[in-house]
Coordinates of N, CA and C and ligand atoms in Angstrom, one line a residue:
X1 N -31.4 12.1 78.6 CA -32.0 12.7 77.4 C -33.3 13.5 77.8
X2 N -34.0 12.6 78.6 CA -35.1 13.6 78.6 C -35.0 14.7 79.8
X3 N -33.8 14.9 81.0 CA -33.6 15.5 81.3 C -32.7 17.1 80.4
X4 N -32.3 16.6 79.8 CA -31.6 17.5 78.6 C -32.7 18.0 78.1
X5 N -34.0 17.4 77.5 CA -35.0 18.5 76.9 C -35.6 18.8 77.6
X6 N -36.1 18.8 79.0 CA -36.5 20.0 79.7 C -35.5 21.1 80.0
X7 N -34.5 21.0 80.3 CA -33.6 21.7 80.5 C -33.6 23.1 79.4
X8 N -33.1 22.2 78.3 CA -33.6 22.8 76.9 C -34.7 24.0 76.8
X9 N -35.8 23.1 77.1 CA -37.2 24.2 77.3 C -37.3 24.6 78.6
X10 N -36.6 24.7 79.3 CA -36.5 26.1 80.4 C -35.7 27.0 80.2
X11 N -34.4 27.2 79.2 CA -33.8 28.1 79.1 C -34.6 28.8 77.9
X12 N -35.7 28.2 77.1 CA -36.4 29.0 75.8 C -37.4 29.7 76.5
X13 N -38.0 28.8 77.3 CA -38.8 29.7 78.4 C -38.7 29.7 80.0
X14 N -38.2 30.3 80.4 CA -37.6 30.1 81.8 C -39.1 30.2 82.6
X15 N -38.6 29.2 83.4 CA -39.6 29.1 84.7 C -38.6 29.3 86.2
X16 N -37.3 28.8 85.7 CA -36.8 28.7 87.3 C -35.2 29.5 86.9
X17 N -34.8 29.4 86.0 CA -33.1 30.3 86.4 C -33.8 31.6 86.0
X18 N -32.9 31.9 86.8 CA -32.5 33.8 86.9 C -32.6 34.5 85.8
X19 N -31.2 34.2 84.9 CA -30.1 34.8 83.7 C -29.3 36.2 84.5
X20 N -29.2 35.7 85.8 CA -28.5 36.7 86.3 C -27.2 36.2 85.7
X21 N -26.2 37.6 85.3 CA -24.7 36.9 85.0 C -24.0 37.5 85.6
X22 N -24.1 37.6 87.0 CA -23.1 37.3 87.7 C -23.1 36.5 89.1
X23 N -22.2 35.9 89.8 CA -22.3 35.5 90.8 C -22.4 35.1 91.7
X24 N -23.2 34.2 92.4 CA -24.0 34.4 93.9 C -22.6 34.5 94.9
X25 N -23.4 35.3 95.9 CA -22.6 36.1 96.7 C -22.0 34.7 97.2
X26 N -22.3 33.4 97.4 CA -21.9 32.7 98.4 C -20.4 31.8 97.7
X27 N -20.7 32.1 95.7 CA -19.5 31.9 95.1 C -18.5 32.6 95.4
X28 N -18.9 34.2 95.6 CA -17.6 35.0 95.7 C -17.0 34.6 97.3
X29 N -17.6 34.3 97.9 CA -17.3 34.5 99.4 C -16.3 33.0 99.3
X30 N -16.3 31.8 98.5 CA -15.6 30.7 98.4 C -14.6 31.5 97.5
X31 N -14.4 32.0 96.7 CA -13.4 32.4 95.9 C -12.7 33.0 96.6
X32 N -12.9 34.2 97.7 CA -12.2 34.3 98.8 C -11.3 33.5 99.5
X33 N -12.0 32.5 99.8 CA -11.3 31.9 100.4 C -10.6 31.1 100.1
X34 N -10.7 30.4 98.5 CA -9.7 29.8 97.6 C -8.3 30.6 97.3
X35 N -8.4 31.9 97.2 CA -7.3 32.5 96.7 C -6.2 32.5 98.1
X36 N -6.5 32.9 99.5 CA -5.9 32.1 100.8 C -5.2 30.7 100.2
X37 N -6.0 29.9 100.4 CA -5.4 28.2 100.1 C -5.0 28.3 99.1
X38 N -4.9 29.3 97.6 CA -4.1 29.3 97.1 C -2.1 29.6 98.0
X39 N -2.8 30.9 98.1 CA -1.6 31.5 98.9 C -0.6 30.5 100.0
X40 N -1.4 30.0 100.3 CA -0.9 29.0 101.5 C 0.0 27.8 100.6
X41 N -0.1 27.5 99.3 CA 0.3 26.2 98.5 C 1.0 27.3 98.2
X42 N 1.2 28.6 98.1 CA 2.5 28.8 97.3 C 2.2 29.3 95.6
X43 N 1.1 29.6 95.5 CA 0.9 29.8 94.0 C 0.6 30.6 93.4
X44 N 1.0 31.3 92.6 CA 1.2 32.5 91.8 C -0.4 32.9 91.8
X45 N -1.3 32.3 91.5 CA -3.0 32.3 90.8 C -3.7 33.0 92.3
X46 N -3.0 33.1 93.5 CA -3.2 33.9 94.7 C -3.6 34.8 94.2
X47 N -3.0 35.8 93.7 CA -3.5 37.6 93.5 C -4.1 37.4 92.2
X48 N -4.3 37.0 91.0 CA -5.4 37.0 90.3 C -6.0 36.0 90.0
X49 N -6.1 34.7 89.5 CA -6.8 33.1 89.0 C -5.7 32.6 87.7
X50 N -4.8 33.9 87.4 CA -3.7 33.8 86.5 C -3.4 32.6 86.1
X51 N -3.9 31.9 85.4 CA -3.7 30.5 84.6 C -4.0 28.8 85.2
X52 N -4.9 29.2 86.3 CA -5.8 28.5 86.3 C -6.6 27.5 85.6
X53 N -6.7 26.0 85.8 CA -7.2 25.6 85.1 C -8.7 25.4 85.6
X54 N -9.6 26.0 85.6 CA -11.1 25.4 86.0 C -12.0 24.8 85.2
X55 N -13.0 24.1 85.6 CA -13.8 23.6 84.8 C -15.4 23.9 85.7
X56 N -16.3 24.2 84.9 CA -17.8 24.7 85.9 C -18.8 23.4 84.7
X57 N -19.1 22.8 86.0 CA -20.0 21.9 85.7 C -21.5 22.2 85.9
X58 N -22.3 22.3 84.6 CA -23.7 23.3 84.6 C -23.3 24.0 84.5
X59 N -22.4 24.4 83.4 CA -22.1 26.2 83.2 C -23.8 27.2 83.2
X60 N -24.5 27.0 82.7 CA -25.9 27.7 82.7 C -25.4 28.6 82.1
X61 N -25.7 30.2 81.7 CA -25.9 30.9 81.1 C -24.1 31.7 81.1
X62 N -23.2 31.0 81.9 CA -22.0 31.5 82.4 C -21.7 32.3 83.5
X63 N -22.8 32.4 84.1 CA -22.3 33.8 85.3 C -20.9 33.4 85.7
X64 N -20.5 31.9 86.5 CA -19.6 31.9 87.3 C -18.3 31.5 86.0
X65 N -18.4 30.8 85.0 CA -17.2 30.6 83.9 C -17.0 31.8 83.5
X66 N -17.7 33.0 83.0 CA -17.2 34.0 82.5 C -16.4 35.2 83.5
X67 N -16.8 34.9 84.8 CA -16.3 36.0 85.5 C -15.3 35.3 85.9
X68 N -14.9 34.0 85.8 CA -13.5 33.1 86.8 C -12.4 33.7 85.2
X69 N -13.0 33.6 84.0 CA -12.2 34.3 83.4 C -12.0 35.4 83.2
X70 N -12.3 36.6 83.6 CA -12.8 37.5 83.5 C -11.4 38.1 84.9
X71 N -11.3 37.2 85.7 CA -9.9 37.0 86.6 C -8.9 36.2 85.7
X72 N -8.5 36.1 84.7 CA -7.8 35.5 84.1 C -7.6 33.7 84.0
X73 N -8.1 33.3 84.7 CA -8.3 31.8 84.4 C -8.8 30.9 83.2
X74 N -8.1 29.9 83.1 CA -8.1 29.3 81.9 C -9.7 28.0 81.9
X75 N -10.9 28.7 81.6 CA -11.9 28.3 81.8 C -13.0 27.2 80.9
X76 N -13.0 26.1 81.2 CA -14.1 25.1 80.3 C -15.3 25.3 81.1
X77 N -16.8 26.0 80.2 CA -17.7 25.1 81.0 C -18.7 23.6 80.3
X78 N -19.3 22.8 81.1 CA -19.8 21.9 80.7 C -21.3 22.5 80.7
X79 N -22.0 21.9 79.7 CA -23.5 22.4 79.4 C -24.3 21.7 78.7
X80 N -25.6 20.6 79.3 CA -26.2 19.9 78.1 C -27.7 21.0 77.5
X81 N -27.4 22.4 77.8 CA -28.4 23.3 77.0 C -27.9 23.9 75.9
X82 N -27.7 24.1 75.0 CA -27.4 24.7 73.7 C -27.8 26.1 73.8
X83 N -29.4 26.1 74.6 CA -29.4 27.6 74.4 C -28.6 28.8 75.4
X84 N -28.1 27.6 76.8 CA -27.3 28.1 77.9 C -25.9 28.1 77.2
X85 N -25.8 27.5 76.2 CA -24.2 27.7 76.0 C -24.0 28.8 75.0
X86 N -25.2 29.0 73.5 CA -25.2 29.9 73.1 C -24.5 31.3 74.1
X87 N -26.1 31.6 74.9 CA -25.9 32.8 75.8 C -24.5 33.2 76.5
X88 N -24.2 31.7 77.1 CA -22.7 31.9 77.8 C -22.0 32.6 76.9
X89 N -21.7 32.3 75.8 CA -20.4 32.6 74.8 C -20.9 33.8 74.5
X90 N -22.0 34.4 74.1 CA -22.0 35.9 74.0 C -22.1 36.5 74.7
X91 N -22.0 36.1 75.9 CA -21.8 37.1 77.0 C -20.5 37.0 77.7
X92 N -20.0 35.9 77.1 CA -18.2 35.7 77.0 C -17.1 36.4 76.5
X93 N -18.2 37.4 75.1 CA -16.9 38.1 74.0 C -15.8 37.4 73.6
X94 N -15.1 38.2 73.8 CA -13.7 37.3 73.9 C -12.9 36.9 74.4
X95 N -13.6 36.7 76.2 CA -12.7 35.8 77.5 C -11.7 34.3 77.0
X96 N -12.4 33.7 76.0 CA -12.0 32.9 75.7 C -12.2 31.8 76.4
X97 N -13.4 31.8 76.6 CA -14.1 30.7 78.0 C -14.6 29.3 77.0
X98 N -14.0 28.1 77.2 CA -14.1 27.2 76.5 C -15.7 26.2 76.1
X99 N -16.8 26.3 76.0 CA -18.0 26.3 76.3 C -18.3 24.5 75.5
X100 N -18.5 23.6 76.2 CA -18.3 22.3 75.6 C -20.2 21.9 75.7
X101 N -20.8 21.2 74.8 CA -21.9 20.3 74.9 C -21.9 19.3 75.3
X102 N -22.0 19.4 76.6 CA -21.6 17.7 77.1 C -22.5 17.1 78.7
X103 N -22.9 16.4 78.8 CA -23.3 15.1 79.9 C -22.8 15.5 81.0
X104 N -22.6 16.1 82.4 CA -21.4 16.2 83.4 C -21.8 14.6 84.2
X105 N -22.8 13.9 83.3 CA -22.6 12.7 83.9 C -22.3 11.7 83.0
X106 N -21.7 12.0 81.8 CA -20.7 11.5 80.9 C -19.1 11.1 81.3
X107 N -18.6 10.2 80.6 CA -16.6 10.2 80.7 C -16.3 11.9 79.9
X108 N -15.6 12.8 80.9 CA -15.1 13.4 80.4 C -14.0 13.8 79.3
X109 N -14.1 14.9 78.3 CA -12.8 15.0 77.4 C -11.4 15.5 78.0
X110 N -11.1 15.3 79.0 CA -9.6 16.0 79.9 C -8.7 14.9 80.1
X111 N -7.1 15.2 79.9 CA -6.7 14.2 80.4 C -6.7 14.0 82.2
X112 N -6.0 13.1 82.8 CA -6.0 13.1 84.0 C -5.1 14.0 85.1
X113 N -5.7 14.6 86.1 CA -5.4 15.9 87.2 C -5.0 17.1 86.2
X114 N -6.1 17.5 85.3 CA -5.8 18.7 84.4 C -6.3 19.9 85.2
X115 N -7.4 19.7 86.0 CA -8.0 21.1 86.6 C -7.3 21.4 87.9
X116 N -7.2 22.8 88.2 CA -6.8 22.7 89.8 C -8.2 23.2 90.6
X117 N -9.2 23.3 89.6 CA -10.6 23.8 90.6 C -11.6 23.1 89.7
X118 N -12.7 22.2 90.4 CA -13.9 21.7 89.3 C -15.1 22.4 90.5
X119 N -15.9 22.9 90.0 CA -17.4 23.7 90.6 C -18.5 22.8 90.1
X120 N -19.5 23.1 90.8 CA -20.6 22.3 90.7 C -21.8 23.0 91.3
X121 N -22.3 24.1 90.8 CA -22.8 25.5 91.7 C -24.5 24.6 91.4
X122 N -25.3 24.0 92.2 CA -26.5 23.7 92.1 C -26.5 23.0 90.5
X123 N -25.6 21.7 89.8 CA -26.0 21.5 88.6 C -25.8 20.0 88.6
X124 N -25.8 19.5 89.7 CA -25.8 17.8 89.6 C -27.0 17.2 90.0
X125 N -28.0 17.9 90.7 CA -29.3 17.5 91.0 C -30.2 16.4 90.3
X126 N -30.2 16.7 89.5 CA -30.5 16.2 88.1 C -29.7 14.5 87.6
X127 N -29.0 14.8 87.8 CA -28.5 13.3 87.4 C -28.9 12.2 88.5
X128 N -28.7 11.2 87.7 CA -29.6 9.7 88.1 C -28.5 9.0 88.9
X129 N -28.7 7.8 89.5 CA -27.7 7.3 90.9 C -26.2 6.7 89.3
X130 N -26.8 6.4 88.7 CA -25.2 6.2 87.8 C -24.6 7.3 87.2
X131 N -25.3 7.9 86.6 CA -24.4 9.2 86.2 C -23.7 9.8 87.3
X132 N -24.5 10.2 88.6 CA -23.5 10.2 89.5 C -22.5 10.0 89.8
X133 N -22.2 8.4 89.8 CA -21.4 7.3 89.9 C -20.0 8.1 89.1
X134 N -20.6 7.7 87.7 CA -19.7 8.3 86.8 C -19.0 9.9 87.0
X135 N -19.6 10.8 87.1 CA -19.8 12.4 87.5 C -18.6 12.5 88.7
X136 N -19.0 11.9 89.7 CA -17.6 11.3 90.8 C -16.6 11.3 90.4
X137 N -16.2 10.0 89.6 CA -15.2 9.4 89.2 C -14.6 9.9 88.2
X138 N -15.2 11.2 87.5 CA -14.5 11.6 86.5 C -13.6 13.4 86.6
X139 N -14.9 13.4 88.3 CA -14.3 15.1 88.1 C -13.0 14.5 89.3
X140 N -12.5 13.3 90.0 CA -11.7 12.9 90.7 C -10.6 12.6 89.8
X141 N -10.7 12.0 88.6 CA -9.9 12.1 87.6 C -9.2 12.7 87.2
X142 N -10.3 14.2 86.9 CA -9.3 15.5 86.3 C -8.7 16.5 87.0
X143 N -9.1 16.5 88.0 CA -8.9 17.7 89.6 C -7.3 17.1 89.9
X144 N -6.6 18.0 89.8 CA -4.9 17.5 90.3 C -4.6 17.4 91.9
X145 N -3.8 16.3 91.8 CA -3.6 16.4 93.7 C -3.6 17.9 94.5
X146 N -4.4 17.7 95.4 CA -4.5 19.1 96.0 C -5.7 19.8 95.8
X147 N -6.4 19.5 94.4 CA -7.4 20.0 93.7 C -8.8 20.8 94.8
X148 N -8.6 21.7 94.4 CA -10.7 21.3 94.8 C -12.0 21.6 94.3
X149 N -12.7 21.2 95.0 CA -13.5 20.8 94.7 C -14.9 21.4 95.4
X150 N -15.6 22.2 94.4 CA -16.6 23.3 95.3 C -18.0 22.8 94.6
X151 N -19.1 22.7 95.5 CA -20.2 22.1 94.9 C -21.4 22.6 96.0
X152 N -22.5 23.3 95.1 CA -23.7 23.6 95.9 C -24.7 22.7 95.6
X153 N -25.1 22.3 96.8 CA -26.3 20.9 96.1 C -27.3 21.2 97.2
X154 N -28.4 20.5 96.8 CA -29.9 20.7 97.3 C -29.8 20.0 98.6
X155 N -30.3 20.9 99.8 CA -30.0 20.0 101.1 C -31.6 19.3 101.3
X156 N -31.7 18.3 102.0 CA -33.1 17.5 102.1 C -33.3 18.3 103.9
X157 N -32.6 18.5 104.8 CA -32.7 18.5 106.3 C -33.2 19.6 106.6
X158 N -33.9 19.8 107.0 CA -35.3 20.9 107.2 C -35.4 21.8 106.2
X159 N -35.7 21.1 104.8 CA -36.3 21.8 104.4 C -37.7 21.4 103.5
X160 N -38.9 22.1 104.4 CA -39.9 22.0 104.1 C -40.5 21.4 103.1
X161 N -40.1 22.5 101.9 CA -40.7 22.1 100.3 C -39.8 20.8 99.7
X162 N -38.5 20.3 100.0 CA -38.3 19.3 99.9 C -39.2 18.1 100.3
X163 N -39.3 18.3 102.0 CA -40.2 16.8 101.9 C -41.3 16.8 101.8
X164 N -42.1 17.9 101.5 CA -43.5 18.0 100.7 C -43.2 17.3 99.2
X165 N -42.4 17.4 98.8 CA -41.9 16.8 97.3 C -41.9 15.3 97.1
X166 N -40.9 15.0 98.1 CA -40.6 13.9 98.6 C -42.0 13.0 98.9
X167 N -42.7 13.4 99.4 CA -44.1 12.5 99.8 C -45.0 12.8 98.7
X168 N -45.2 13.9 98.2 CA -46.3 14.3 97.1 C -46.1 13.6 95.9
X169 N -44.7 14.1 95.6 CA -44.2 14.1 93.9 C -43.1 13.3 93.8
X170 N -43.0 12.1 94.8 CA -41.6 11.1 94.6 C -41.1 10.4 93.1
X171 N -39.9 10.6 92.9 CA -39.1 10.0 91.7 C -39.6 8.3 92.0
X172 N -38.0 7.8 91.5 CA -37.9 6.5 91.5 C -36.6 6.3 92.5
X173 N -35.4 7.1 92.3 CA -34.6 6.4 93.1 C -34.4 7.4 94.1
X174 N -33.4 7.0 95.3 CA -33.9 7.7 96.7 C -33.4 9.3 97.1
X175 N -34.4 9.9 97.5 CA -34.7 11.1 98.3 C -34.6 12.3 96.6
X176 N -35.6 11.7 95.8 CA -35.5 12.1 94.2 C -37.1 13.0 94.2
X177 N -37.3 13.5 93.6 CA -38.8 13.7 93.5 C -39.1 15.0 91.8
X178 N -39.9 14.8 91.5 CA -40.3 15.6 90.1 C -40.9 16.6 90.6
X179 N -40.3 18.0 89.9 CA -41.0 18.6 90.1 C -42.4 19.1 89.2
X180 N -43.4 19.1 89.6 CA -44.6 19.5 89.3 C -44.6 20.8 87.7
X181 N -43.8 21.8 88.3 CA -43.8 22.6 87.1 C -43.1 22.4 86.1
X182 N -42.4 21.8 86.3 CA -40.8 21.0 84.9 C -40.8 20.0 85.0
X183 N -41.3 19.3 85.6 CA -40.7 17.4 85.2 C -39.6 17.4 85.3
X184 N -38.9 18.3 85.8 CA -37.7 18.2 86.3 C -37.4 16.8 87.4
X185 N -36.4 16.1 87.3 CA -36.3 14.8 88.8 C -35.1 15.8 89.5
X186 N -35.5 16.3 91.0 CA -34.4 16.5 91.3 C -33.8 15.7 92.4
X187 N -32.1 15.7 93.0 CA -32.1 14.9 94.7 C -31.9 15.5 95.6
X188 N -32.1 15.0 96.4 CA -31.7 16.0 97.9 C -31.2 15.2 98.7
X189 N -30.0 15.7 99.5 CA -29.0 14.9 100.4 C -29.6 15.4 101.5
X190 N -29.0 14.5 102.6 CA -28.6 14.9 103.7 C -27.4 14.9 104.2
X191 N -27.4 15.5 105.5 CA -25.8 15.7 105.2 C -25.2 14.0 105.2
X192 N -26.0 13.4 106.4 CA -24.7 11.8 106.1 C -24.8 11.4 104.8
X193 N -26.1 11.0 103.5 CA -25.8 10.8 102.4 C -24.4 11.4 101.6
X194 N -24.7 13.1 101.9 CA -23.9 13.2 100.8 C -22.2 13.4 101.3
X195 N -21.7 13.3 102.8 CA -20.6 13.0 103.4 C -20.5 11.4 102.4
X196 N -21.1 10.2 103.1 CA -20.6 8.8 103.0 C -20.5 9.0 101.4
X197 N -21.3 9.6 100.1 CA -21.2 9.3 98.8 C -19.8 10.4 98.5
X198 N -19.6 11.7 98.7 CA -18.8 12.5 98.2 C -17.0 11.9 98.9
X199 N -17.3 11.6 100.4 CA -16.2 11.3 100.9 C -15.0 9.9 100.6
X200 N -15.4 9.3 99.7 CA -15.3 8.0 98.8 C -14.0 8.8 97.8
X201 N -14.5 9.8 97.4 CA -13.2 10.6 96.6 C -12.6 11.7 97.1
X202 N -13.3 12.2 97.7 CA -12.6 13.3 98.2 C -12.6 13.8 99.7
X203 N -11.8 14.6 100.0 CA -11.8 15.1 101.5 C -12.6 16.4 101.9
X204 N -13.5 16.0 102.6 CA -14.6 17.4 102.7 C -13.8 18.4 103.9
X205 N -13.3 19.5 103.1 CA -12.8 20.3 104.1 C -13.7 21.5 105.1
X206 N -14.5 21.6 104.2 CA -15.7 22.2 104.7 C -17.7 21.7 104.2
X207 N -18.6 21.8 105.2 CA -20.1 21.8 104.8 C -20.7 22.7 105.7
X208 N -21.4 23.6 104.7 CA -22.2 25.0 105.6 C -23.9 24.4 105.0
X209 N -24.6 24.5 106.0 CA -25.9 24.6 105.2 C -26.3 26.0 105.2
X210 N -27.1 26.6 103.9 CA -27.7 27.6 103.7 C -29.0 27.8 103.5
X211 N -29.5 29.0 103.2 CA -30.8 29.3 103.0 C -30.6 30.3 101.5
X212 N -32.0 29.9 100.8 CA -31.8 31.3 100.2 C -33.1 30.4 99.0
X213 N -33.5 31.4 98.7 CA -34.9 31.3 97.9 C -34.4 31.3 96.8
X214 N -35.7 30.5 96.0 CA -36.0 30.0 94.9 C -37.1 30.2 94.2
X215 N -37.1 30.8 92.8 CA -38.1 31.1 92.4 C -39.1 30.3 91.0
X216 N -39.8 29.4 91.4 CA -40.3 28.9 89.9 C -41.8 29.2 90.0
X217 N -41.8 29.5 88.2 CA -43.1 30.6 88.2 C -43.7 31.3 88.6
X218 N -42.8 32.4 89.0 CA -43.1 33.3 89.4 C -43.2 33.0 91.6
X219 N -43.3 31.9 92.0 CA -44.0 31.6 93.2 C -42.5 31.5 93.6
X220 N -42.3 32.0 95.1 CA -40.7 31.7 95.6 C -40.9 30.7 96.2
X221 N -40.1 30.4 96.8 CA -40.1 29.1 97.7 C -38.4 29.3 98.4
X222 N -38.5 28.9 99.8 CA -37.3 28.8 100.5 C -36.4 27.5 100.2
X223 N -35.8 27.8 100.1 CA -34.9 26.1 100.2 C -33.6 26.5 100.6
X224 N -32.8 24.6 101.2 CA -32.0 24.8 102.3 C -31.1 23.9 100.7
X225 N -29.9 24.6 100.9 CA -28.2 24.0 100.3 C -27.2 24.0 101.0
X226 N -26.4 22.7 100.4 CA -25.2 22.8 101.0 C -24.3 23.3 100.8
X227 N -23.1 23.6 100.8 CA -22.2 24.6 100.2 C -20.9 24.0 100.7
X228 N -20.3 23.2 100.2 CA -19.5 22.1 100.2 C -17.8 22.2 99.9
X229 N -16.9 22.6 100.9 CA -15.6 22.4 99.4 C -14.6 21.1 100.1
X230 N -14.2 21.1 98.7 CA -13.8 19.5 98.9 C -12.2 19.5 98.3
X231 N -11.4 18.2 98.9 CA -10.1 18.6 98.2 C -9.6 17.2 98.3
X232 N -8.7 17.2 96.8 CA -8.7 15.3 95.9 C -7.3 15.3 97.0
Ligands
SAM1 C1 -29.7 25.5 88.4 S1 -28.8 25.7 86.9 C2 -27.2 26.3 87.5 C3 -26.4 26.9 86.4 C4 -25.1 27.5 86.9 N1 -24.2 26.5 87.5 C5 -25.3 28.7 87.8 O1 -24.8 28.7 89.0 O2 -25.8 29.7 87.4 C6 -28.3 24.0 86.5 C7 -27.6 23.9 85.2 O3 -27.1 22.6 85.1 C8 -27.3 22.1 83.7 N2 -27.4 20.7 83.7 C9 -28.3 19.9 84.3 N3 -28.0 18.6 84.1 C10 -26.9 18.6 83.4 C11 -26.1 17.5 82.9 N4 -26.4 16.2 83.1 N5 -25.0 17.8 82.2 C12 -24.6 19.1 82.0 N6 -25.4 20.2 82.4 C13 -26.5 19.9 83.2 C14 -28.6 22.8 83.3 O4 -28.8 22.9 82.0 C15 -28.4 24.2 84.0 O5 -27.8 25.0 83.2

């Protein structure tokens, strides 16, 4: 809840997203490579996303749900901002991108192995060691055998402004810490953390660490991510 109303009042006044709507290059460069392993299973959704079922957890303003439709895929995103879901949908027209109000660390509304792709582009940070829990067990739920599973998340392992955080501005539960400008709580893995917790459901077919800056209030800051794809 009280993660939901900051969230809230950073999309009325942004300090840290973009509202870029399209992208990041490191989405498209996985989408590349998804439409291959499409190819390789044999599936029609190879040359366009053609009826696809995805779901983007932290839809945000829609960059990545409206453009996976926008390839034709059959697109839900999850969003506990109102004003991020507004914007998604008008910048949706009429893709027909499904735009839900909901918890991604809630029981989801899907039945079981409905999606053949669930994303997670930088939007699980935020949740607490049980939502998590939950968050796990429900996108393992809906993702169909074969499924995958693509997720960018905050790396903790040399990255600087992390464990200045970590020592300065510590949360409650581990490697968590508040950010100063938003009261934001965010977490940061390392890679064995988030191997031993992700690998419990799924098979990590790939972990790249990245770079790439971040901007809150106006001040950037580098930070390191993981770039993760996974398969149920
Ligand atoms: C860093 S933004 C990324 C947005 C989007 N995935 C993108 O790549 O542009 C994180 C998003 O996750 C959303 N979010 C955070 N916690 C959430 C939760 N528990 N349930 C649903 N959405 C959440 C935020 O409102 C925000 O839109």
């Amino acid at each position: 809840m009280v993660q939901e109303k900051i969230w809230e009042k950073e999309y009325r006044n942004p300090k840290l997203v973009t509202g870029h709507d399209k992208p990041q290059s490191v989405f498209l460069k996985f989408l590349k490579w998804y439409k291959k392993y499409l190819k390789i299973h044999g599936s029609k959704a190879s040359v366009d996303l053609g009826g696809l079922k995805v779901l983007d957890l932290g839809s945000g303003t829609g960059r990545n749900a409206n453009y996976l439709a926008k390839k034709r895929a059959d697109v839900f995103g999850m969003e506990i901002s109102q004003t991020a879901i507004d914007t998604a949908k008008t910048r949706a027209g009429n893709l027909g991108v499904k735009y839900i109000k909901q918890s991604i660390g809630e029981k989801y509304p899907f039945e079981n192995e409905y999606f053949d792709l669930v994303i997670d582009i930088t939007s699980s940070n935020s949740l607490d060691e049980k939502e998590r829990e939950t968050y796990l067990l429900e996108v393992n739920r809906v993702l169909k055998k074969d499924g995958i599973f693509f997720v960018r998340a905050l790396c903790k392992d040399g990255d600087k402004n992390a464990q200045f955080l970590l020592k300065n501005n510590p949360a409650k539960e581990k490697d968590t810490y508040i950010m100063p400008e938003t009261g934001l709580v965010e977490r940061v893995f390392s890679k064995n953390d988030f191997v031993e917790m992700y690998s419990k459901y799924f098979k990590i077919l790939d972990m790249e660490k990245t770079e790439s800056y971040s901007t809150v209030n106006g001040r950037v800051f580098k930070r390191k991510f993981w770039l993760v794809t996974m398969q149920k």
